[in-house]
Tab-separated table of C-alpha atoms and ligand atoms in Angstrom:
chain	number	residue	atom	x	y	z
A	1	MET	CA	84.402	121.907	107.994
A	2	SER	CA	82.056	121.330	105.136
A	3	THR	CA	83.507	119.902	101.848
A	4	GLN	CA	81.952	121.146	98.307
A	5	PHE	CA	80.852	119.389	95.189
A	6	ASP	CA	79.045	120.643	92.217
A	7	VAL	CA	76.477	117.459	92.237
A	8	ALA	CA	75.514	115.111	95.447
A	9	VAL	CA	74.187	111.880	94.329
A	10	ILE	CA	72.521	109.959	97.044
A	11	GLY	CA	72.507	106.206	96.782
A	12	ALA	CA	75.301	104.192	95.097
A	13	GLY	CA	72.810	101.580	93.929
A	14	ALA	CA	72.132	100.858	89.722
A	15	ALA	CA	70.644	104.706	89.360
A	16	GLY	CA	73.333	106.431	91.570
A	17	MET	CA	76.020	105.177	89.827
A	18	MET	CA	75.301	105.381	86.623
A	19	CYS	CA	74.222	108.886	87.328
A	20	ALA	CA	77.481	109.593	88.822
A	21	ALA	CA	79.659	108.085	86.665
A	22	VAL	CA	77.888	110.535	83.540
A	23	ALA	CA	78.254	113.919	85.510
A	24	GLY	CA	81.747	112.757	86.343
A	25	GLN	CA	82.444	111.900	83.203
A	26	ARG	CA	81.024	115.823	82.059
A	27	GLY	CA	83.912	117.674	83.997
A	28	GLN	CA	81.207	118.026	87.475
A	29	LYS	CA	82.706	117.186	90.763
A	30	VAL	CA	80.763	114.744	91.701
A	31	VAL	CA	80.102	112.732	95.659
A	32	LEU	CA	78.110	109.609	95.373
A	33	ILE	CA	77.092	108.489	99.144
A	34	ASP	CA	75.417	105.599	100.529
A	35	HIS	CA	74.593	104.141	104.092
A	36	ALA	CA	75.254	100.362	103.035
A	37	SER	CA	78.305	98.854	104.118
A	38	ARG	CA	78.507	96.413	100.985
A	39	LEU	CA	77.870	98.333	97.478
A	40	ALA	CA	74.926	97.660	95.375
A	41	GLU	CA	73.459	94.654	97.173
A	42	LYS	CA	70.417	94.460	94.853
A	43	ILE	CA	72.599	94.044	91.661
A	44	ARG	CA	74.670	91.265	93.728
A	45	ILE	CA	71.144	89.739	94.533
A	46	SER	CA	69.422	89.850	92.160
A	47	GLY	CA	68.705	87.485	88.534
A	48	GLY	CA	69.644	84.776	91.377
A	49	GLY	CA	73.827	86.055	90.834
A	50	ARG	CA	73.650	87.015	87.657
A	51	CYS	CA	71.791	90.158	87.894
A	52	ASN	CA	69.199	90.039	84.504
A	53	PHE	CA	70.838	94.119	83.634
A	54	THR	CA	68.403	94.609	80.532
A	55	ASN	CA	65.017	93.687	78.455
A	56	ILE	CA	66.076	94.121	74.439
A	57	ASP	CA	62.366	95.316	74.127
A	58	ALA	CA	62.112	97.264	77.118
A	59	GLY	CA	59.492	100.488	76.116
A	60	PRO	CA	57.298	102.189	78.122
A	61	GLN	CA	54.993	99.413	77.224
A	62	ASN	CA	56.654	97.350	80.029
A	63	TYR	CA	55.471	99.865	82.922
A	64	LEU	CA	53.566	101.361	85.057
A	65	SER	CA	52.845	105.008	86.469
A	66	GLU	CA	49.926	107.483	87.148
A	67	ASN	CA	51.527	109.131	84.008
A	68	PRO	CA	52.560	106.326	81.628
A	69	HIS	CA	53.852	108.683	79.349
A	70	PHE	CA	56.794	110.346	81.458
A	71	CYS	CA	59.035	107.133	81.206
A	72	LYS	CA	58.908	108.072	77.783
A	73	SER	CA	62.238	110.218	77.082
A	74	ALA	CA	64.393	108.701	79.125
A	75	LEU	CA	63.701	105.389	78.212
A	76	SER	CA	64.183	106.577	74.097
A	77	ARG	CA	67.214	108.899	74.955
A	78	TYR	CA	69.297	105.530	76.828
A	79	THR	CA	68.123	102.594	76.022
A	80	ALA	CA	68.755	99.015	76.015
A	81	ARG	CA	70.923	98.700	73.293
A	82	ASP	CA	72.843	101.288	74.822
A	83	PHE	CA	73.476	99.707	78.165
A	84	ILE	CA	74.174	96.268	75.899
A	85	ASP	CA	77.048	98.387	74.423
A	86	LEU	CA	78.617	99.581	77.384
A	87	VAL	CA	78.927	96.013	78.694
A	88	LYS	CA	80.688	95.217	75.669
A	89	ARG	CA	82.730	97.569	75.841
A	90	TYR	CA	83.647	95.904	79.217
A	91	ARG	CA	84.259	92.977	77.736
A	92	ILE	CA	81.346	90.990	79.914
A	93	PRO	CA	79.931	87.541	78.621
A	94	PHE	CA	75.836	87.975	78.596
A	95	HIS	CA	72.913	85.717	77.100
A	96	GLU	CA	69.331	86.030	76.375
A	97	LYS	CA	66.926	83.798	78.714
A	98	HIS	CA	63.582	84.055	78.220
A	99	LYS	CA	61.394	87.095	76.642
A	100	GLY	CA	64.274	89.158	75.731
A	101	GLN	CA	65.910	89.059	79.129
A	102	LEU	CA	69.751	89.324	79.011
A	103	PHE	CA	71.468	88.398	82.164
A	104	CYS	CA	75.577	87.698	82.846
A	105	ASP	CA	76.886	84.432	82.161
A	106	SER	CA	78.975	84.460	85.045
A	107	SER	CA	78.335	87.188	88.045
A	108	ALA	CA	75.982	90.460	89.079
A	109	GLU	CA	79.720	91.067	90.150
A	110	ASP	CA	80.546	92.031	86.580
A	111	ILE	CA	77.903	94.799	86.056
A	112	ILE	CA	79.103	96.178	89.902
A	113	ALA	CA	82.593	96.427	88.737
A	114	MET	CA	82.106	97.941	85.205
A	115	LEU	CA	79.656	100.898	87.043
A	116	GLN	CA	82.371	101.686	89.484
A	117	ALA	CA	84.800	101.630	86.624
A	118	GLU	CA	83.002	104.224	85.147
A	119	CYS	CA	82.982	106.582	87.827
A	120	GLU	CA	86.317	106.058	88.903
A	121	LYS	CA	86.673	107.918	85.036
A	122	GLY	CA	84.396	110.406	86.026
A	123	ASN	CA	86.940	110.297	89.363
A	124	VAL	CA	84.022	110.561	91.626
A	125	ALA	CA	84.169	110.799	95.392
A	126	TRP	CA	82.800	108.143	97.402
A	127	ARG	CA	81.072	108.515	101.284
A	128	MET	CA	80.382	104.972	102.206
A	129	PRO	CA	79.152	103.462	104.776
A	130	CYS	CA	77.509	107.559	105.266
A	131	LYS	CA	74.474	108.010	107.024
A	132	VAL	CA	72.732	111.617	105.061
A	133	ALA	CA	70.326	112.332	108.327
A	134	ASP	CA	69.243	115.483	106.518
A	135	ILE	CA	68.925	117.702	103.191
A	136	GLY	CA	68.390	121.210	103.717
A	137	LYS	CA	68.866	124.406	101.373
A	138	SER	CA	71.443	126.511	101.466
A	139	GLY	CA	71.752	129.323	99.415
A	140	ASP	CA	70.983	128.461	95.491
A	141	GLY	CA	72.518	124.898	96.810
A	142	PHE	CA	71.994	121.997	99.215
A	143	ARG	CA	73.258	121.511	102.723
A	144	LEU	CA	73.754	117.487	103.692
A	145	GLU	CA	74.481	116.271	107.221
A	146	THR	CA	75.896	112.896	106.998
A	147	ASP	CA	78.034	110.695	109.050
A	148	ALA	CA	81.306	112.437	107.521
A	149	GLY	CA	80.143	116.023	108.343
A	150	GLU	CA	78.501	118.645	106.398
A	151	ILE	CA	78.429	118.041	102.585
A	152	LEU	CA	77.443	121.470	100.762
A	153	ALA	CA	76.624	120.612	97.106
A	154	GLN	CA	74.893	122.634	94.475
A	155	ARG	CA	72.574	119.702	93.061
A	156	VAL	CA	71.343	117.166	95.199
A	157	VAL	CA	70.237	113.436	93.323
A	158	MET	CA	68.172	111.206	95.193
A	159	ALA	CA	69.111	107.658	94.194
A	160	SER	CA	67.652	105.720	97.373
A	161	GLY	CA	65.570	103.513	95.846
A	162	GLY	CA	62.303	101.771	97.482
A	163	LEU	CA	61.340	99.918	100.090
A	164	SER	CA	61.429	96.575	98.941
A	165	ILE	CA	64.142	94.360	101.130
A	166	PRO	CA	64.415	96.086	104.398
A	167	LYS	CA	67.166	94.174	105.189
A	168	ILE	CA	69.955	95.322	102.490
A	169	GLY	CA	69.127	98.640	103.422
A	170	ALA	CA	65.823	100.203	102.383
A	171	THR	CA	64.658	103.220	103.371
A	172	ASP	CA	62.019	105.338	103.029
A	173	PHE	CA	64.660	108.470	102.439
A	174	ALA	CA	63.774	109.661	99.243
A	175	PHE	CA	59.902	109.691	99.834
A	176	ARG	CA	60.886	111.889	103.254
A	177	ILE	CA	63.128	114.300	101.334
A	178	ALA	CA	60.154	114.505	98.666
A	179	ARG	CA	57.196	115.079	101.700
A	180	LYS	CA	59.923	117.418	102.551
A	181	PHE	CA	60.559	119.731	99.896
A	182	ASP	CA	56.570	119.509	99.941
A	183	LEU	CA	56.716	117.124	96.414
A	184	LYS	CA	53.281	115.127	95.793
A	185	LEU	CA	53.957	111.145	96.157
A	186	VAL	CA	51.922	108.217	94.733
A	187	GLU	CA	51.315	105.790	97.395
A	188	PRO	CA	53.723	103.478	97.201
A	189	ARG	CA	53.397	99.850	97.463
A	190	PRO	CA	54.837	96.478	97.501
A	191	ALA	CA	54.902	94.747	94.119
A	192	LEU	CA	56.383	92.000	91.800
A	193	VAL	CA	55.675	90.368	95.411
A	194	PRO	CA	53.924	86.918	96.151
A	195	LEU	CA	50.566	87.023	96.528
A	196	THR	CA	48.464	85.389	99.913
A	197	PHE	CA	44.969	84.344	100.423
A	198	ASP	CA	43.080	84.052	104.422
A	199	SER	CA	44.336	81.031	105.452
A	200	ALA	CA	40.995	78.775	105.450
A	201	ALA	CA	40.374	79.767	102.263
A	202	TRP	CA	43.703	78.624	100.635
A	203	GLN	CA	43.625	74.930	103.158
A	204	PRO	CA	42.231	72.983	99.848
A	205	PHE	CA	45.148	74.321	97.960
A	206	VAL	CA	48.019	73.496	100.152
A	207	PRO	CA	48.405	70.233	98.602
A	208	LEU	CA	48.999	72.022	95.267
A	209	ALA	CA	52.110	73.398	96.636
A	210	GLY	CA	55.191	73.122	94.718
A	211	ILE	CA	53.597	72.911	91.412
A	212	ALA	CA	54.145	75.138	88.716
A	213	LEU	CA	52.512	75.209	85.035
A	214	GLU	CA	52.514	78.067	82.315
A	215	VAL	CA	48.943	79.733	82.860
A	216	ALA	CA	47.299	83.223	81.625
A	217	ILE	CA	46.514	85.503	84.169
A	218	GLU	CA	44.617	88.985	84.489
A	219	THR	CA	43.383	91.918	87.032
A	220	GLY	CA	42.164	95.046	86.903
A	221	GLU	CA	40.825	96.869	84.701
A	222	LYS	CA	40.637	99.187	81.648
A	223	LYS	CA	43.973	100.782	81.099
A	224	ALA	CA	45.175	99.449	84.070
A	225	ARG	CA	44.161	95.932	83.495
A	226	GLY	CA	47.373	93.205	83.406
A	227	HIS	CA	47.895	90.425	81.682
A	228	PHE	CA	50.247	88.187	81.177
A	229	LEU	CA	51.679	84.275	79.590
A	230	GLU	CA	53.950	83.375	82.410
A	231	ASP	CA	54.576	80.375	84.656
A	232	LEU	CA	52.930	80.316	88.223
A	233	LEU	CA	54.025	78.354	90.634
A	234	PHE	CA	52.017	77.209	93.916
A	235	THR	CA	53.208	77.324	97.280
A	236	HIS	CA	52.429	76.484	100.810
A	237	ARG	CA	50.986	80.567	101.212
A	238	GLY	CA	49.101	81.394	97.901
A	239	LEU	CA	50.631	81.993	94.501
A	240	SER	CA	54.128	82.883	93.359
A	241	GLY	CA	55.738	82.435	90.358
A	242	PRO	CA	56.536	84.951	87.312
A	243	ALA	CA	53.068	85.096	86.576
A	244	VAL	CA	52.253	86.095	89.727
A	245	LEU	CA	54.866	88.384	90.497
A	246	GLN	CA	53.618	90.261	87.011
A	247	ILE	CA	50.478	90.804	87.293
A	248	SER	CA	50.583	91.291	91.541
A	249	SER	CA	52.067	94.975	90.071
A	250	TYR	CA	48.515	95.071	88.697
A	251	TRP	CA	46.501	94.113	91.583
A	252	GLN	CA	45.242	95.835	94.235
A	253	SER	CA	42.758	95.109	97.292
A	254	GLY	CA	39.829	93.133	97.100
A	255	MET	CA	40.227	92.499	93.318
A	256	ALA	CA	40.533	89.239	91.597
A	257	LEU	CA	42.845	87.267	90.004
A	258	THR	CA	41.503	85.361	86.625
A	259	ILE	CA	43.654	82.334	85.897
A	260	ASN	CA	43.508	80.192	82.573
A	261	LEU	CA	45.383	76.887	84.542
A	262	ALA	CA	44.950	75.185	80.505
A	263	PRO	CA	45.852	78.257	78.550
A	264	GLN	CA	46.085	75.995	75.287
A	265	ALA	CA	43.127	73.898	76.015
A	266	ASP	CA	39.198	75.002	75.813
A	267	LEU	CA	38.743	72.139	78.980
A	268	THR	CA	34.756	72.204	78.280
A	269	ASP	CA	34.399	71.197	74.640
A	270	THR	CA	37.575	68.886	75.763
A	271	LEU	CA	35.947	67.096	78.216
A	272	LEU	CA	32.613	66.727	76.005
A	273	GLN	CA	34.881	65.520	72.995
A	274	ALA	CA	35.973	63.329	75.092
A	275	LYS	CA	33.020	62.277	76.251
A	276	ALA	CA	31.675	61.190	73.133
A	277	SER	CA	34.295	60.006	71.563
A	278	SER	CA	35.774	57.941	74.784
A	279	LYS	CA	35.666	55.825	77.331
A	280	LYS	CA	38.663	57.877	79.227
A	281	ASN	CA	38.422	59.370	83.013
A	282	LEU	CA	38.103	62.703	83.748
A	283	ALA	CA	41.774	62.451	85.779
A	284	ASN	CA	43.258	60.864	82.618
A	285	THR	CA	41.628	63.524	80.503
A	286	LEU	CA	42.365	66.293	82.477
A	287	ALA	CA	46.268	65.220	83.200
A	288	GLN	CA	46.438	65.763	78.622
A	289	TRP	CA	46.750	69.202	79.564
A	290	LEU	CA	47.441	69.829	83.563
A	291	PRO	CA	50.044	68.106	85.841
A	292	ALA	CA	48.152	65.522	87.383
A	293	ARG	CA	48.071	66.391	90.980
A	294	LEU	CA	47.150	69.773	90.064
A	295	ALA	CA	44.141	67.256	88.328
A	296	GLU	CA	43.849	65.348	90.862
A	297	SER	CA	43.420	67.979	93.654
A	298	TRP	CA	40.995	70.087	91.664
A	299	LEU	CA	38.630	67.329	91.281
A	300	GLN	CA	38.858	66.683	94.777
A	301	VAL	CA	38.278	70.453	95.598
A	302	GLN	CA	35.317	70.709	93.213
A	303	GLY	CA	34.466	67.439	94.801
A	304	MET	CA	34.446	64.990	92.188
A	305	GLN	CA	35.767	61.134	91.670
A	306	GLY	CA	39.198	61.225	89.035
A	307	ASP	CA	38.091	57.972	88.439
A	308	ALA	CA	34.554	58.810	87.208
A	309	ARG	CA	33.791	57.933	83.808
A	310	LEU	CA	32.685	61.196	81.654
A	311	ALA	CA	29.999	59.030	80.207
A	312	ASP	CA	28.456	58.897	83.334
A	313	LEU	CA	28.760	62.547	83.916
A	314	PRO	CA	26.161	65.155	82.872
A	315	ASP	CA	27.184	67.725	80.963
A	316	LYS	CA	26.274	70.793	82.385
A	317	GLN	CA	29.208	69.337	85.475
A	318	LEU	CA	31.763	68.963	82.751
A	319	ARG	CA	30.997	72.770	81.507
A	320	GLN	CA	31.345	73.615	85.212
A	321	LEU	CA	34.550	72.039	85.750
A	322	GLY	CA	36.163	73.082	82.242
A	323	ASP	CA	34.727	76.654	83.056
A	324	SER	CA	36.656	76.138	86.504
A	325	LEU	CA	39.922	75.537	85.422
A	326	ASN	CA	39.959	78.467	82.378
A	327	ARG	CA	38.512	80.903	84.216
A	328	TRP	CA	39.529	80.536	87.989
A	329	ARG	CA	38.532	83.497	89.778
A	330	ILE	CA	40.659	84.006	93.460
A	331	VAL	CA	40.996	87.148	95.440
A	332	PRO	CA	43.937	87.396	97.538
A	333	ASP	CA	43.957	88.695	100.538
A	334	GLY	CA	47.149	90.460	100.691
A	335	THR	CA	50.845	90.354	99.404
A	336	GLU	CA	54.316	89.239	101.059
A	337	GLY	CA	55.100	92.533	101.665
A	338	TYR	CA	58.496	94.463	101.128
A	339	LYS	CA	60.692	91.821	102.381
A	340	LYS	CA	59.650	89.849	99.414
A	341	ALA	CA	59.003	92.854	96.890
A	342	GLU	CA	61.310	92.787	94.051
A	343	VAL	CA	60.531	96.897	94.066
A	344	THR	CA	57.548	98.842	94.670
A	345	ARG	CA	55.026	100.629	93.138
A	346	GLY	CA	54.286	104.301	93.264
A	347	GLY	CA	56.758	106.710	94.414
A	348	ILE	CA	57.853	110.376	93.816
A	349	ASP	CA	55.073	111.696	91.700
A	350	THR	CA	55.999	112.168	88.085
A	351	ARG	CA	53.978	115.923	87.885
A	352	GLU	CA	56.714	116.969	90.267
A	353	LEU	CA	59.557	116.116	87.870
A	354	SER	CA	60.744	117.729	84.336
A	355	GLN	CA	60.736	113.761	82.194
A	356	GLN	CA	63.842	115.218	80.082
A	357	SER	CA	66.376	116.052	83.546
A	358	MET	CA	64.183	114.190	86.295
A	359	MET	CA	64.593	117.318	88.446
A	360	ALA	CA	61.948	118.910	90.154
A	361	ALA	CA	60.004	122.028	89.193
A	362	LYS	CA	59.339	123.070	92.532
A	363	VAL	CA	62.898	122.800	94.008
A	364	PRO	CA	65.779	123.754	91.353
A	365	GLY	CA	68.723	121.576	91.348
A	366	LEU	CA	67.292	117.977	93.265
A	367	TYR	CA	66.150	115.332	90.930
A	368	PHE	CA	65.010	111.809	91.364
A	369	ILE	CA	66.035	108.809	89.508
A	370	GLY	CA	65.153	105.387	89.783
A	371	GLU	CA	62.675	103.148	91.447
A	372	ALA	CA	61.937	106.238	94.119
A	373	VAL	CA	60.161	107.967	90.708
A	374	ASP	CA	56.368	106.239	90.290
A	375	VAL	CA	57.722	104.035	87.438
A	376	THR	CA	57.629	100.624	87.874
A	377	GLY	CA	59.264	98.125	84.815
A	378	TRP	CA	57.504	94.398	84.472
A	379	LEU	CA	59.859	91.847	86.081
A	380	GLY	CA	62.722	90.925	83.237
A	381	GLY	CA	65.037	93.299	83.476
A	382	TYR	CA	63.082	96.562	82.960
A	383	ASN	CA	63.452	98.027	86.591
A	384	PHE	CA	67.446	98.511	85.698
A	385	GLN	CA	66.768	99.592	82.567
A	386	TRP	CA	64.540	102.197	83.983
A	387	ALA	CA	67.650	102.516	86.658
A	388	TRP	CA	70.274	103.035	83.488
A	389	SER	CA	67.932	105.660	81.754
A	390	SER	CA	66.622	107.878	84.245
A	391	GLY	CA	69.783	107.906	85.781
A	392	VAL	CA	71.496	108.558	82.306
A	393	ALA	CA	68.645	111.753	81.992
A	394	ALA	CA	69.774	112.653	85.233
A	395	GLY	CA	73.268	112.914	85.310
A	396	GLN	CA	73.104	114.654	81.846
A	397	ALA	CA	71.075	117.454	82.987
A	398	VAL	CA	73.260	117.968	86.762
B	1	FDA	P1	68.369	100.554	94.205
B	1	FDA	O1	68.245	99.888	95.562
B	1	FDA	O2	69.286	99.599	93.846
B	1	FDA	O3	70.084	101.510	95.073
B	1	FDA	C1	69.592	102.191	96.354
B	1	FDA	C2	70.856	102.214	97.188
B	1	FDA	O4	70.521	103.712	97.678
B	1	FDA	C3	71.548	101.442	98.086
B	1	FDA	O5	72.347	101.315	97.709
B	1	FDA	C4	70.970	101.847	99.091
B	1	FDA	O6	71.956	101.144	100.707
B	1	FDA	C5	71.156	102.890	99.358
B	1	FDA	N1	70.381	104.408	100.492
B	1	FDA	C6	69.314	103.746	100.953
B	1	FDA	N2	68.433	104.392	101.955
B	1	FDA	C7	69.680	105.460	101.834
B	1	FDA	C8	69.599	106.637	102.817
B	1	FDA	N3	68.953	106.781	103.285
B	1	FDA	N4	71.363	107.233	102.391
B	1	FDA	C9	71.842	106.662	102.015
B	1	FDA	N5	71.968	105.702	100.833
B	1	FDA	C10	70.771	105.370	101.170
B	1	FDA	N6	65.458	94.658	88.276
B	1	FDA	C11	65.407	93.579	86.888
B	1	FDA	O7	65.434	94.718	86.129
B	1	FDA	N7	66.507	92.907	87.029
B	1	FDA	C12	66.571	91.636	87.711
B	1	FDA	O8	67.207	91.165	87.649
B	1	FDA	C13	66.214	92.315	89.101
B	1	FDA	N8	66.254	91.363	90.167
B	1	FDA	C14	65.803	91.807	91.663
B	1	FDA	C15	66.250	90.995	93.001
B	1	FDA	C16	65.711	91.486	94.045
B	1	FDA	C17	65.377	90.505	94.892
B	1	FDA	C18	65.323	92.520	93.768
B	1	FDA	C19	64.746	92.982	95.568
B	1	FDA	C20	65.032	93.612	93.124
B	1	FDA	C21	65.365	92.773	91.796
B	1	FDA	N9	65.200	94.068	90.404
B	1	FDA	C22	65.528	93.506	89.508
B	1	FDA	C23	65.310	95.124	90.868
B	1	FDA	C24	65.938	96.244	90.868
B	1	FDA	O9	66.865	95.661	92.017
B	1	FDA	C25	65.971	97.779	91.106
B	1	FDA	O10	64.372	98.064	90.638
B	1	FDA	C26	66.881	98.863	91.094
B	1	FDA	O11	68.035	98.254	91.887
B	1	FDA	C27	66.632	100.168	91.463
B	1	FDA	O12	67.611	101.144	91.569
B	1	FDA	P2	68.290	102.253	92.528
B	1	FDA	O13	69.053	102.492	91.642
B	1	FDA	O14	67.163	102.587	91.922
B	1	FDA	O15	67.379	101.740	93.380
């Protein structure tokens, strides 16, 4: 016996719940299917358990995609302000933390409960945990083969996310279905992820593990160049922290990162001026602008003595030292991969989708939303905002 719905949404994460709620509240008969046994695990663990649910400044400039214009329509029709209004209607307490990032005061569970309540208002039917083995065409609709039997739906919304954190249920299902229906993909890769380095090349920096400092970081070329002023964290294997997570989305194999470890100072000028006017040694002078442990280790890497008097050092050497800190160039050899990546870059090629409805032009009735689509936000609430905006766009169209 098969059951019949107007709309089947696959994936009860951020985008899927939003889409199902909006479609249900419009009077569509909606079923929401997820293979996980715990609901919306990514929302639960996000923002350290407090869910950075949007960013008040979210706009197209905060997203990466082969077509940077694609996200404009959905983001402008359902904005951060709209989601904040919803959060306020549910009286969920929240606060701004850093650069427009909004977090729940108490728990990400508040956001999950709100989305569940919105689905309830739309009489959404749930199938969970329930695996979808395959999706095929059936007349002018679709037939889903699931653990709960055959489900027929006029329209299907793929909201099963990207590949990051397989341990909590991420799969390539959206990509498999896209390929099955002959839709192009932009090659997926881990993003918002720590970067790693050849272990021999990294050896001199291992003693710096645990040091955090604000840096200016950049990589990429022309329009695909990213630059951020954020905190960097040295780890035993490489670099992490918000600066590196942000830049990782722009980084491609073989590219160098340029890092300014003292963005508030021109260290060449500082060192030359200090040489002329003070009796300070190297380590003390650098420690005005850098964590002392970093300054000491950096001098060791450069083969210099921290207690050397500036007056005894040639200008050329001081220039080289200043430059090495203001323009540190380093080439990562990889990333920590999907097990650590917060998101997946790439995904369903947006040229296959309508920017108004998220429907695949080649397959009427089939929609893709959220992280599965080639739209990737910066760190800071932008990815959830894309999930909400693309979910609403499809929810209003199905
Ligand atoms: P999401 O991954 O949320 O949902 C997909 C759903 O589909 C899951 O429930 C999964 O079980 C289900 N599914 C997968 N395959 C299936 C299949 N074959 N059959 C049935 N169901 C299937 N973003 C942000 O803006 N602010 C933040 O604070 C954070 N923090 C954060 C922390 C960590 C540790 C991670 C890993 C990620 C974040 N993110 C974030 C990113 C954010 O979580 C992510 O972009 C959104 O959850 C994407 O929403 P989706 O609904 O597209 O996918």
